Amino acid sequence: MVERTGLILIGAPGSGKGTQAKKLKDQLGFAHISTGDLLRAAVAAGSKLGLDAKGYMDAGGLVPDALVIDLLREALTEPAAAKGFILDGFPRTIPQAEALDAAVRIDRVIDLQVPFDLIEERITGRRMSPSGHVYHVKYSPPKIEGTCDVTGEKLYQRSDDTPEKVRARLEKFDAETRPVIARYQSRRIVVAVDGVGDPEAVFTRIMAVL
Ligand code: AP5
């Protein structure tokens, strides 16, 4: 068992996990491990993992447990994760949670709560830079439309950020990930945080419960 601080940010697609995990990383100096980002990097690199994962991701489904568990185990060995880590998008299924429990201690689970009727607007308005900077056309637009403020790269829309795919992803969340939250609730390490409102206000709520 490796001793270090382990945080999980869990919540529906578009609840703001990635946005808040980046802030937590800056504040706490922990590694931010997003299985979604790692999978998108594998797809962009055209690796075998990327080729295997792409179809599931494009359909709004979940990538098979064995693939993401291997990816996660590797990420946890990175030096950046030695002090602590923030998991964003993992675990999403009970087998993933079991594999995590066998590898590391989890201290706190932040359950980021956003009503489903706000999710579609958040997700369909999201724009990304290839380097991973995230914008929203209404809530956090770039200074120049379609261009990343930080890198100057052209922004793109994720292929799974369409209304149909959002519905499929929310169904997966209900069926596969809610039981994961219940599993951690039984250990009394889950804290529910209201994810509605300005991202800074949400961040203040998270810091208050940590
Ligand atoms: P992943 O990338 O993890 O997608 P997700 O869980 O669906 O979450 P999102 O990235 O869509 O949203 P988020 O909660 O991070 O929100 P964000 O901060 O960006 O996974 C993608 C796919 O990979 C999965 O569907 C699956 O196929 C596969 N995968 C990944 N992990 C897996 C696993 N463990 N097992 C199996 N398969 C896996 O915010 C969204 C938008 O809202 C942004 O535009 C943002 O600017 C805006 N926003 C954020 N906060 C606010 C706020 N407070 N107010 C207004 N707007 C806000």
mmCIF file of C-alpha atoms and ligand atoms in Angstrom:
data_model
loop_
_atom_site.group_PDB
_atom_site.id
_atom_site.type_symbol
_atom_site.label_atom_id
_atom_site.label_comp_id
_atom_site.label_asym_id
_atom_site.label_seq_id
_atom_site.Cartn_x
_atom_site.Cartn_y
_atom_site.Cartn_z
ATOM 1 C CA MET A 1 0.000 0.000 0.000
ATOM 2 C CA VAL A 2 1.486 3.348 -1.040
ATOM 3 C CA GLU A 3 1.015 6.184 1.518
ATOM 4 C CA ARG A 4 0.090 9.526 -0.014
ATOM 5 C CA THR A 5 -2.994 11.722 -0.316
ATOM 6 C CA GLY A 6 -5.545 10.351 -2.737
ATOM 7 C CA LEU A 7 -8.505 12.408 -3.904
ATOM 8 C CA ILE A 8 -11.241 11.440 -6.334
ATOM 9 C CA LEU A 9 -13.350 13.987 -8.198
ATOM 10 C CA ILE A 10 -16.448 12.158 -9.285
ATOM 11 C CA GLY A 11 -19.488 13.483 -11.110
ATOM 12 C CA ALA A 12 -21.506 13.334 -14.290
ATOM 13 C CA PRO A 13 -19.936 14.198 -17.648
ATOM 14 C CA GLY A 14 -19.602 17.990 -17.834
ATOM 15 C CA SER A 15 -19.990 18.494 -14.085
ATOM 16 C CA GLY A 16 -16.676 20.360 -14.058
ATOM 17 C CA LYS A 17 -14.289 17.628 -12.855
ATOM 18 C CA GLY A 18 -11.505 18.678 -15.224
ATOM 19 C CA THR A 19 -11.961 22.387 -14.483
ATOM 20 C CA GLN A 20 -11.780 21.837 -10.724
ATOM 21 C CA ALA A 21 -9.016 19.220 -10.849
ATOM 22 C CA LYS A 22 -6.707 21.718 -12.580
ATOM 23 C CA LYS A 23 -7.359 24.275 -9.835
ATOM 24 C CA LEU A 24 -6.739 21.659 -7.129
ATOM 25 C CA LYS A 25 -3.512 20.613 -8.793
ATOM 26 C CA ASP A 26 -2.281 24.232 -8.771
ATOM 27 C CA GLN A 27 -3.359 24.748 -5.174
ATOM 28 C CA LEU A 28 -2.147 21.465 -3.645
ATOM 29 C CA GLY A 29 0.726 20.464 -5.918
ATOM 30 C CA PHE A 30 -0.780 17.016 -6.515
ATOM 31 C CA ALA A 31 -0.791 15.170 -9.836
ATOM 32 C CA HIS A 32 -3.977 15.533 -11.888
ATOM 33 C CA ILE A 33 -4.760 12.158 -13.441
ATOM 34 C CA SER A 34 -7.576 12.282 -15.991
ATOM 35 C CA THR A 35 -8.212 8.974 -17.736
ATOM 36 C CA GLY A 36 -10.199 10.906 -20.385
ATOM 37 C CA ASP A 37 -7.155 13.106 -21.152
ATOM 38 C CA LEU A 38 -4.835 10.079 -21.169
ATOM 39 C CA LEU A 39 -7.160 8.223 -23.550
ATOM 40 C CA ARG A 40 -7.519 11.244 -25.871
ATOM 41 C CA ALA A 41 -3.706 11.546 -25.953
ATOM 42 C CA ALA A 42 -3.481 7.854 -26.904
ATOM 43 C CA VAL A 43 -6.053 8.366 -29.670
ATOM 44 C CA ALA A 44 -4.166 11.436 -30.975
ATOM 45 C CA ALA A 45 -0.887 9.480 -30.921
ATOM 46 C CA GLY A 46 -2.485 6.610 -32.854
ATOM 47 C CA SER A 47 -1.173 4.053 -30.318
ATOM 48 C CA LYS A 48 -2.703 0.583 -29.998
ATOM 49 C CA LEU A 49 -4.516 1.710 -26.837
ATOM 50 C CA GLY A 50 -5.862 4.718 -28.719
ATOM 51 C CA LEU A 51 -7.101 2.565 -31.576
ATOM 52 C CA ASP A 52 -8.752 0.139 -29.148
ATOM 53 C CA ALA A 53 -10.385 2.950 -27.132
ATOM 54 C CA LYS A 54 -11.558 5.295 -29.893
ATOM 55 C CA GLY A 55 -14.749 3.457 -30.864
ATOM 56 C CA TYR A 56 -16.021 3.282 -27.281
ATOM 57 C CA MET A 57 -15.273 6.958 -26.665
ATOM 58 C CA ASP A 58 -16.853 8.169 -29.904
ATOM 59 C CA ALA A 59 -20.025 6.218 -29.058
ATOM 60 C CA GLY A 60 -20.246 7.768 -25.580
ATOM 61 C CA GLY A 61 -19.591 4.364 -24.004
ATOM 62 C CA LEU A 62 -16.974 3.279 -21.502
ATOM 63 C CA VAL A 63 -13.580 1.903 -22.506
ATOM 64 C CA PRO A 64 -13.092 -1.679 -21.170
ATOM 65 C CA ASP A 65 -11.938 -1.825 -17.548
ATOM 66 C CA ALA A 66 -8.727 -3.735 -18.270
ATOM 67 C CA LEU A 67 -7.456 -0.977 -20.564
ATOM 68 C CA VAL A 68 -8.165 1.948 -18.226
ATOM 69 C CA ILE A 69 -6.958 0.104 -15.122
ATOM 70 C CA ASP A 70 -3.559 -0.463 -16.774
ATOM 71 C CA LEU A 71 -3.445 3.184 -17.794
ATOM 72 C CA LEU A 72 -4.267 4.320 -14.273
ATOM 73 C CA ARG A 73 -1.694 2.025 -12.631
ATOM 74 C CA GLU A 74 0.992 3.481 -14.882
ATOM 75 C CA ALA A 75 -0.061 7.080 -14.126
ATOM 76 C CA LEU A 76 0.099 6.442 -10.373
ATOM 77 C CA THR A 77 3.785 5.512 -10.659
ATOM 78 C CA GLU A 78 4.697 8.895 -12.186
ATOM 79 C CA PRO A 79 6.951 10.984 -9.874
ATOM 80 C CA ALA A 80 4.377 13.808 -10.008
ATOM 81 C CA ALA A 81 1.960 11.570 -8.060
ATOM 82 C CA ALA A 82 4.366 10.897 -5.167
ATOM 83 C CA LYS A 83 2.927 13.594 -2.863
ATOM 84 C CA GLY A 84 -0.683 13.107 -3.830
ATOM 85 C CA PHE A 85 -3.036 12.703 -6.739
ATOM 86 C CA ILE A 86 -6.430 13.860 -7.932
ATOM 87 C CA LEU A 87 -8.338 11.314 -9.980
ATOM 88 C CA ASP A 88 -10.668 12.809 -12.596
ATOM 89 C CA GLY A 89 -12.877 10.311 -14.438
ATOM 90 C CA PHE A 90 -11.624 7.211 -12.579
ATOM 91 C CA PRO A 91 -13.003 4.966 -11.140
ATOM 92 C CA ARG A 92 -16.199 4.792 -13.199
ATOM 93 C CA THR A 93 -17.142 1.155 -12.547
ATOM 94 C CA ILE A 94 -17.030 -1.183 -9.549
ATOM 95 C CA PRO A 95 -14.173 -3.299 -11.003
ATOM 96 C CA GLN A 96 -12.161 -0.078 -11.463
ATOM 97 C CA ALA A 97 -12.846 0.936 -7.849
ATOM 98 C CA GLU A 98 -11.748 -2.521 -6.653
ATOM 99 C CA ALA A 99 -8.512 -2.293 -8.636
ATOM 100 C CA LEU A 100 -7.871 1.175 -7.209
ATOM 101 C CA ASP A 101 -8.459 0.014 -3.647
ATOM 102 C CA ALA A 102 -5.923 -2.754 -4.141
ATOM 103 C CA ALA A 103 -3.289 -0.225 -5.228
ATOM 104 C CA VAL A 104 -3.666 2.951 -3.128
ATOM 105 C CA ARG A 105 -5.512 4.570 -0.234
ATOM 106 C CA ILE A 106 -8.282 7.022 -1.084
ATOM 107 C CA ASP A 107 -8.763 9.773 1.494
ATOM 108 C CA ARG A 108 -11.638 11.786 0.093
ATOM 109 C CA VAL A 109 -14.186 11.579 -2.723
ATOM 110 C CA ILE A 110 -15.662 14.871 -3.934
ATOM 111 C CA ASP A 111 -19.055 14.207 -5.531
ATOM 112 C CA LEU A 112 -19.567 17.188 -7.846
ATOM 113 C CA GLN A 113 -23.300 17.611 -8.279
ATOM 114 C CA VAL A 114 -24.821 19.380 -11.290
ATOM 115 C CA PRO A 115 -28.414 18.781 -12.463
ATOM 116 C CA PHE A 116 -28.617 16.860 -15.721
ATOM 117 C CA ASP A 117 -30.569 19.697 -17.408
ATOM 118 C CA LEU A 118 -27.495 21.985 -17.126
ATOM 119 C CA ILE A 119 -25.088 19.351 -18.411
ATOM 120 C CA GLU A 120 -25.993 19.397 -22.092
ATOM 121 C CA GLU A 121 -25.372 23.139 -22.428
ATOM 122 C CA ARG A 122 -22.024 22.834 -20.643
ATOM 123 C CA ILE A 123 -20.840 19.957 -22.794
ATOM 124 C CA THR A 124 -22.048 21.109 -26.208
ATOM 125 C CA GLY A 125 -20.539 24.576 -25.541
ATOM 126 C CA ARG A 126 -17.128 23.189 -24.596
ATOM 127 C CA ARG A 127 -14.143 23.931 -26.848
ATOM 128 C CA MET A 128 -10.664 22.488 -26.345
ATOM 129 C CA SER A 129 -7.162 23.260 -27.514
ATOM 130 C CA PRO A 130 -4.977 20.323 -28.598
ATOM 131 C CA SER A 131 -2.804 21.089 -25.518
ATOM 132 C CA GLY A 132 -5.811 20.514 -23.252
ATOM 133 C CA HIS A 133 -6.949 24.052 -22.375
ATOM 134 C CA VAL A 134 -10.720 24.090 -21.925
ATOM 135 C CA TYR A 135 -13.161 26.898 -22.800
ATOM 136 C CA HIS A 136 -16.891 27.354 -22.956
ATOM 137 C CA VAL A 137 -18.465 29.463 -25.709
ATOM 138 C CA LYS A 138 -20.748 31.200 -23.175
ATOM 139 C CA TYR A 139 -19.233 30.828 -19.692
ATOM 140 C CA SER A 140 -15.485 31.057 -20.347
ATOM 141 C CA PRO A 141 -14.919 32.066 -23.993
ATOM 142 C CA PRO A 142 -11.423 32.639 -25.415
ATOM 143 C CA LYS A 143 -10.412 36.237 -26.176
ATOM 144 C CA ILE A 144 -10.361 35.480 -29.909
ATOM 145 C CA GLU A 145 -13.143 33.158 -31.051
ATOM 146 C CA GLY A 146 -11.852 29.687 -31.949
ATOM 147 C CA THR A 147 -8.278 30.370 -30.738
ATOM 148 C CA CYS A 148 -6.585 29.243 -27.519
ATOM 149 C CA ASP A 149 -5.577 32.209 -25.323
ATOM 150 C CA VAL A 150 -2.531 30.338 -24.007
ATOM 151 C CA THR A 151 -1.076 28.581 -27.053
ATOM 152 C CA GLY A 152 -2.737 30.287 -30.039
ATOM 153 C CA GLU A 153 -3.868 26.846 -31.272
ATOM 154 C CA LYS A 154 -7.150 26.392 -33.110
ATOM 155 C CA LEU A 155 -9.876 25.160 -30.752
ATOM 156 C CA TYR A 156 -11.888 22.042 -31.538
ATOM 157 C CA GLN A 157 -15.043 20.342 -30.263
ATOM 158 C CA ARG A 158 -14.724 16.819 -28.826
ATOM 159 C CA SER A 159 -16.362 14.169 -31.024
ATOM 160 C CA ASP A 160 -18.368 12.927 -28.010
ATOM 161 C CA ASP A 161 -19.675 16.408 -27.136
ATOM 162 C CA THR A 162 -22.918 16.163 -29.158
ATOM 163 C CA PRO A 163 -26.413 16.059 -27.566
ATOM 164 C CA GLU A 164 -26.902 12.358 -28.527
ATOM 165 C CA LYS A 165 -23.539 11.290 -27.081
ATOM 166 C CA VAL A 166 -24.151 13.330 -23.942
ATOM 167 C CA ARG A 167 -27.347 11.331 -23.333
ATOM 168 C CA ALA A 168 -25.471 8.041 -23.796
ATOM 169 C CA ARG A 169 -22.728 9.211 -21.404
ATOM 170 C CA LEU A 170 -25.258 10.269 -18.767
ATOM 171 C CA GLU A 171 -26.929 6.852 -18.996
ATOM 172 C CA LYS A 172 -23.546 5.192 -18.408
ATOM 173 C CA PHE A 173 -22.962 7.477 -15.446
ATOM 174 C CA ASP A 174 -26.282 6.467 -13.880
ATOM 175 C CA ALA A 175 -25.800 2.752 -14.496
ATOM 176 C CA GLU A 176 -22.074 2.295 -13.834
ATOM 177 C CA THR A 177 -20.745 5.204 -11.778
ATOM 178 C CA ARG A 178 -23.510 5.888 -9.239
ATOM 179 C CA PRO A 179 -22.801 2.486 -7.623
ATOM 180 C CA VAL A 180 -19.164 3.586 -7.268
ATOM 181 C CA ILE A 181 -20.272 6.671 -5.326
ATOM 182 C CA ALA A 182 -22.448 4.447 -3.109
ATOM 183 C CA ARG A 183 -19.458 2.184 -2.462
ATOM 184 C CA TYR A 184 -17.409 5.111 -1.121
ATOM 185 C CA GLN A 185 -20.397 6.529 0.765
ATOM 186 C CA SER A 186 -20.515 3.348 2.801
ATOM 187 C CA ARG A 187 -16.960 4.227 3.927
ATOM 188 C CA ARG A 188 -18.017 7.782 4.828
ATOM 189 C CA ILE A 189 -15.364 9.461 2.688
ATOM 190 C CA VAL A 190 -17.716 11.098 0.161
ATOM 191 C CA VAL A 191 -18.482 14.816 0.348
ATOM 192 C CA ALA A 192 -21.171 16.197 -1.954
ATOM 193 C CA VAL A 193 -20.352 19.625 -3.420
ATOM 194 C CA ASP A 194 -22.752 21.822 -5.374
ATOM 195 C CA GLY A 195 -21.159 22.212 -8.820
ATOM 196 C CA VAL A 196 -23.500 24.977 -10.007
ATOM 197 C CA GLY A 197 -22.255 28.557 -10.235
ATOM 198 C CA ASP A 198 -19.039 30.299 -11.071
ATOM 199 C CA PRO A 199 -16.056 27.856 -11.220
ATOM 200 C CA GLU A 200 -14.227 29.939 -8.571
ATOM 201 C CA ALA A 201 -17.220 29.645 -6.230
ATOM 202 C CA VAL A 202 -17.298 25.876 -6.790
ATOM 203 C CA PHE A 203 -13.562 25.696 -6.064
ATOM 204 C CA THR A 204 -14.027 27.601 -2.793
ATOM 205 C CA ARG A 205 -16.699 25.060 -1.780
ATOM 206 C CA ILE A 206 -14.328 22.176 -2.538
ATOM 207 C CA MET A 207 -11.445 23.691 -0.574
ATOM 208 C CA ALA A 208 -13.803 24.265 2.349
ATOM 209 C CA VAL A 209 -14.567 20.550 2.634
ATOM 210 C CA LEU A 210 -11.021 19.268 2.117
HETATM 211 P P1 AP5 B 1 -13.757 12.207 -19.774
HETATM 212 O O1 AP5 B 1 -12.882 13.119 -20.507
HETATM 213 O O2 AP5 B 1 -13.397 11.834 -18.377
HETATM 214 O O3 AP5 B 1 -15.236 12.785 -19.883
HETATM 215 P P2 AP5 B 1 -16.426 12.960 -18.829
HETATM 216 O O4 AP5 B 1 -16.356 12.240 -17.538
HETATM 217 O O5 AP5 B 1 -17.604 12.710 -19.661
HETATM 218 O O6 AP5 B 1 -16.233 14.387 -18.332
HETATM 219 P P3 AP5 B 1 -16.020 15.624 -19.209
HETATM 220 O O7 AP5 B 1 -14.578 15.752 -19.579
HETATM 221 O O8 AP5 B 1 -17.014 15.674 -20.307
HETATM 222 O O9 AP5 B 1 -16.462 16.773 -18.199
HETATM 223 P P4 AP5 B 1 -15.821 17.367 -16.879
HETATM 224 O O10 AP5 B 1 -16.632 16.918 -15.712
HETATM 225 O O11 AP5 B 1 -14.343 17.186 -16.805
HETATM 226 O O12 AP5 B 1 -16.188 18.884 -17.148
HETATM 227 P P5 AP5 B 1 -15.282 20.128 -17.620
HETATM 228 O O13 AP5 B 1 -14.521 20.654 -16.460
HETATM 229 O O14 AP5 B 1 -14.541 19.825 -18.867
HETATM 230 O O15 AP5 B 1 -13.926 10.830 -20.576
HETATM 231 C C1 AP5 B 1 -14.213 10.821 -21.944
HETATM 232 C C2 AP5 B 1 -14.459 9.389 -22.399
HETATM 233 O O16 AP5 B 1 -13.272 8.591 -22.166
HETATM 234 C C3 AP5 B 1 -15.567 8.630 -21.653
HETATM 235 O O17 AP5 B 1 -16.852 8.898 -22.182
HETATM 236 C C4 AP5 B 1 -15.121 7.183 -21.863
HETATM 237 O O18 AP5 B 1 -15.425 6.732 -23.164
HETATM 238 C C5 AP5 B 1 -13.618 7.287 -21.725
HETATM 239 N N1 AP5 B 1 -13.177 7.096 -20.347
HETATM 240 C C6 AP5 B 1 -12.543 8.019 -19.565
HETATM 241 N N2 AP5 B 1 -12.288 7.513 -18.365
HETATM 242 C C7 AP5 B 1 -12.776 6.245 -18.365
HETATM 243 C C8 AP5 B 1 -12.843 5.223 -17.391
HETATM 244 N N3 AP5 B 1 -12.365 5.391 -16.146
HETATM 245 N N4 AP5 B 1 -13.416 4.044 -17.729
HETATM 246 C C9 AP5 B 1 -13.909 3.841 -18.978
HETATM 247 N N5 AP5 B 1 -13.898 4.773 -19.946
HETATM 248 C C10 AP5 B 1 -13.334 5.971 -19.642
HETATM 249 O O19 AP5 B 1 -16.468 21.181 -17.940
HETATM 250 C C11 AP5 B 1 -17.338 20.968 -19.027
HETATM 251 C C12 AP5 B 1 -17.643 22.331 -19.690
HETATM 252 O O20 AP5 B 1 -18.337 23.147 -18.754
HETATM 253 C C13 AP5 B 1 -16.389 23.124 -20.088
HETATM 254 O O21 AP5 B 1 -16.634 23.844 -21.265
HETATM 255 C C14 AP5 B 1 -16.155 24.075 -18.904
HETATM 256 O O22 AP5 B 1 -15.518 25.264 -19.320
HETATM 257 C C15 AP5 B 1 -17.590 24.330 -18.438
HETATM 258 N N6 AP5 B 1 -17.688 24.522 -16.994
HETATM 259 C C16 AP5 B 1 -16.977 23.882 -16.020
HETATM 260 N N7 AP5 B 1 -17.353 24.313 -14.802
HETATM 261 C C17 AP5 B 1 -18.349 25.231 -15.019
HETATM 262 C C18 AP5 B 1 -19.145 26.040 -14.149
HETATM 263 N N8 AP5 B 1 -19.007 25.972 -12.807
HETATM 264 N N9 AP5 B 1 -20.068 26.860 -14.714
HETATM 265 C C19 AP5 B 1 -20.214 26.932 -16.076
HETATM 266 N N10 AP5 B 1 -19.465 26.186 -16.949
HETATM 267 C C20 AP5 B 1 -18.545 25.354 -16.417
#
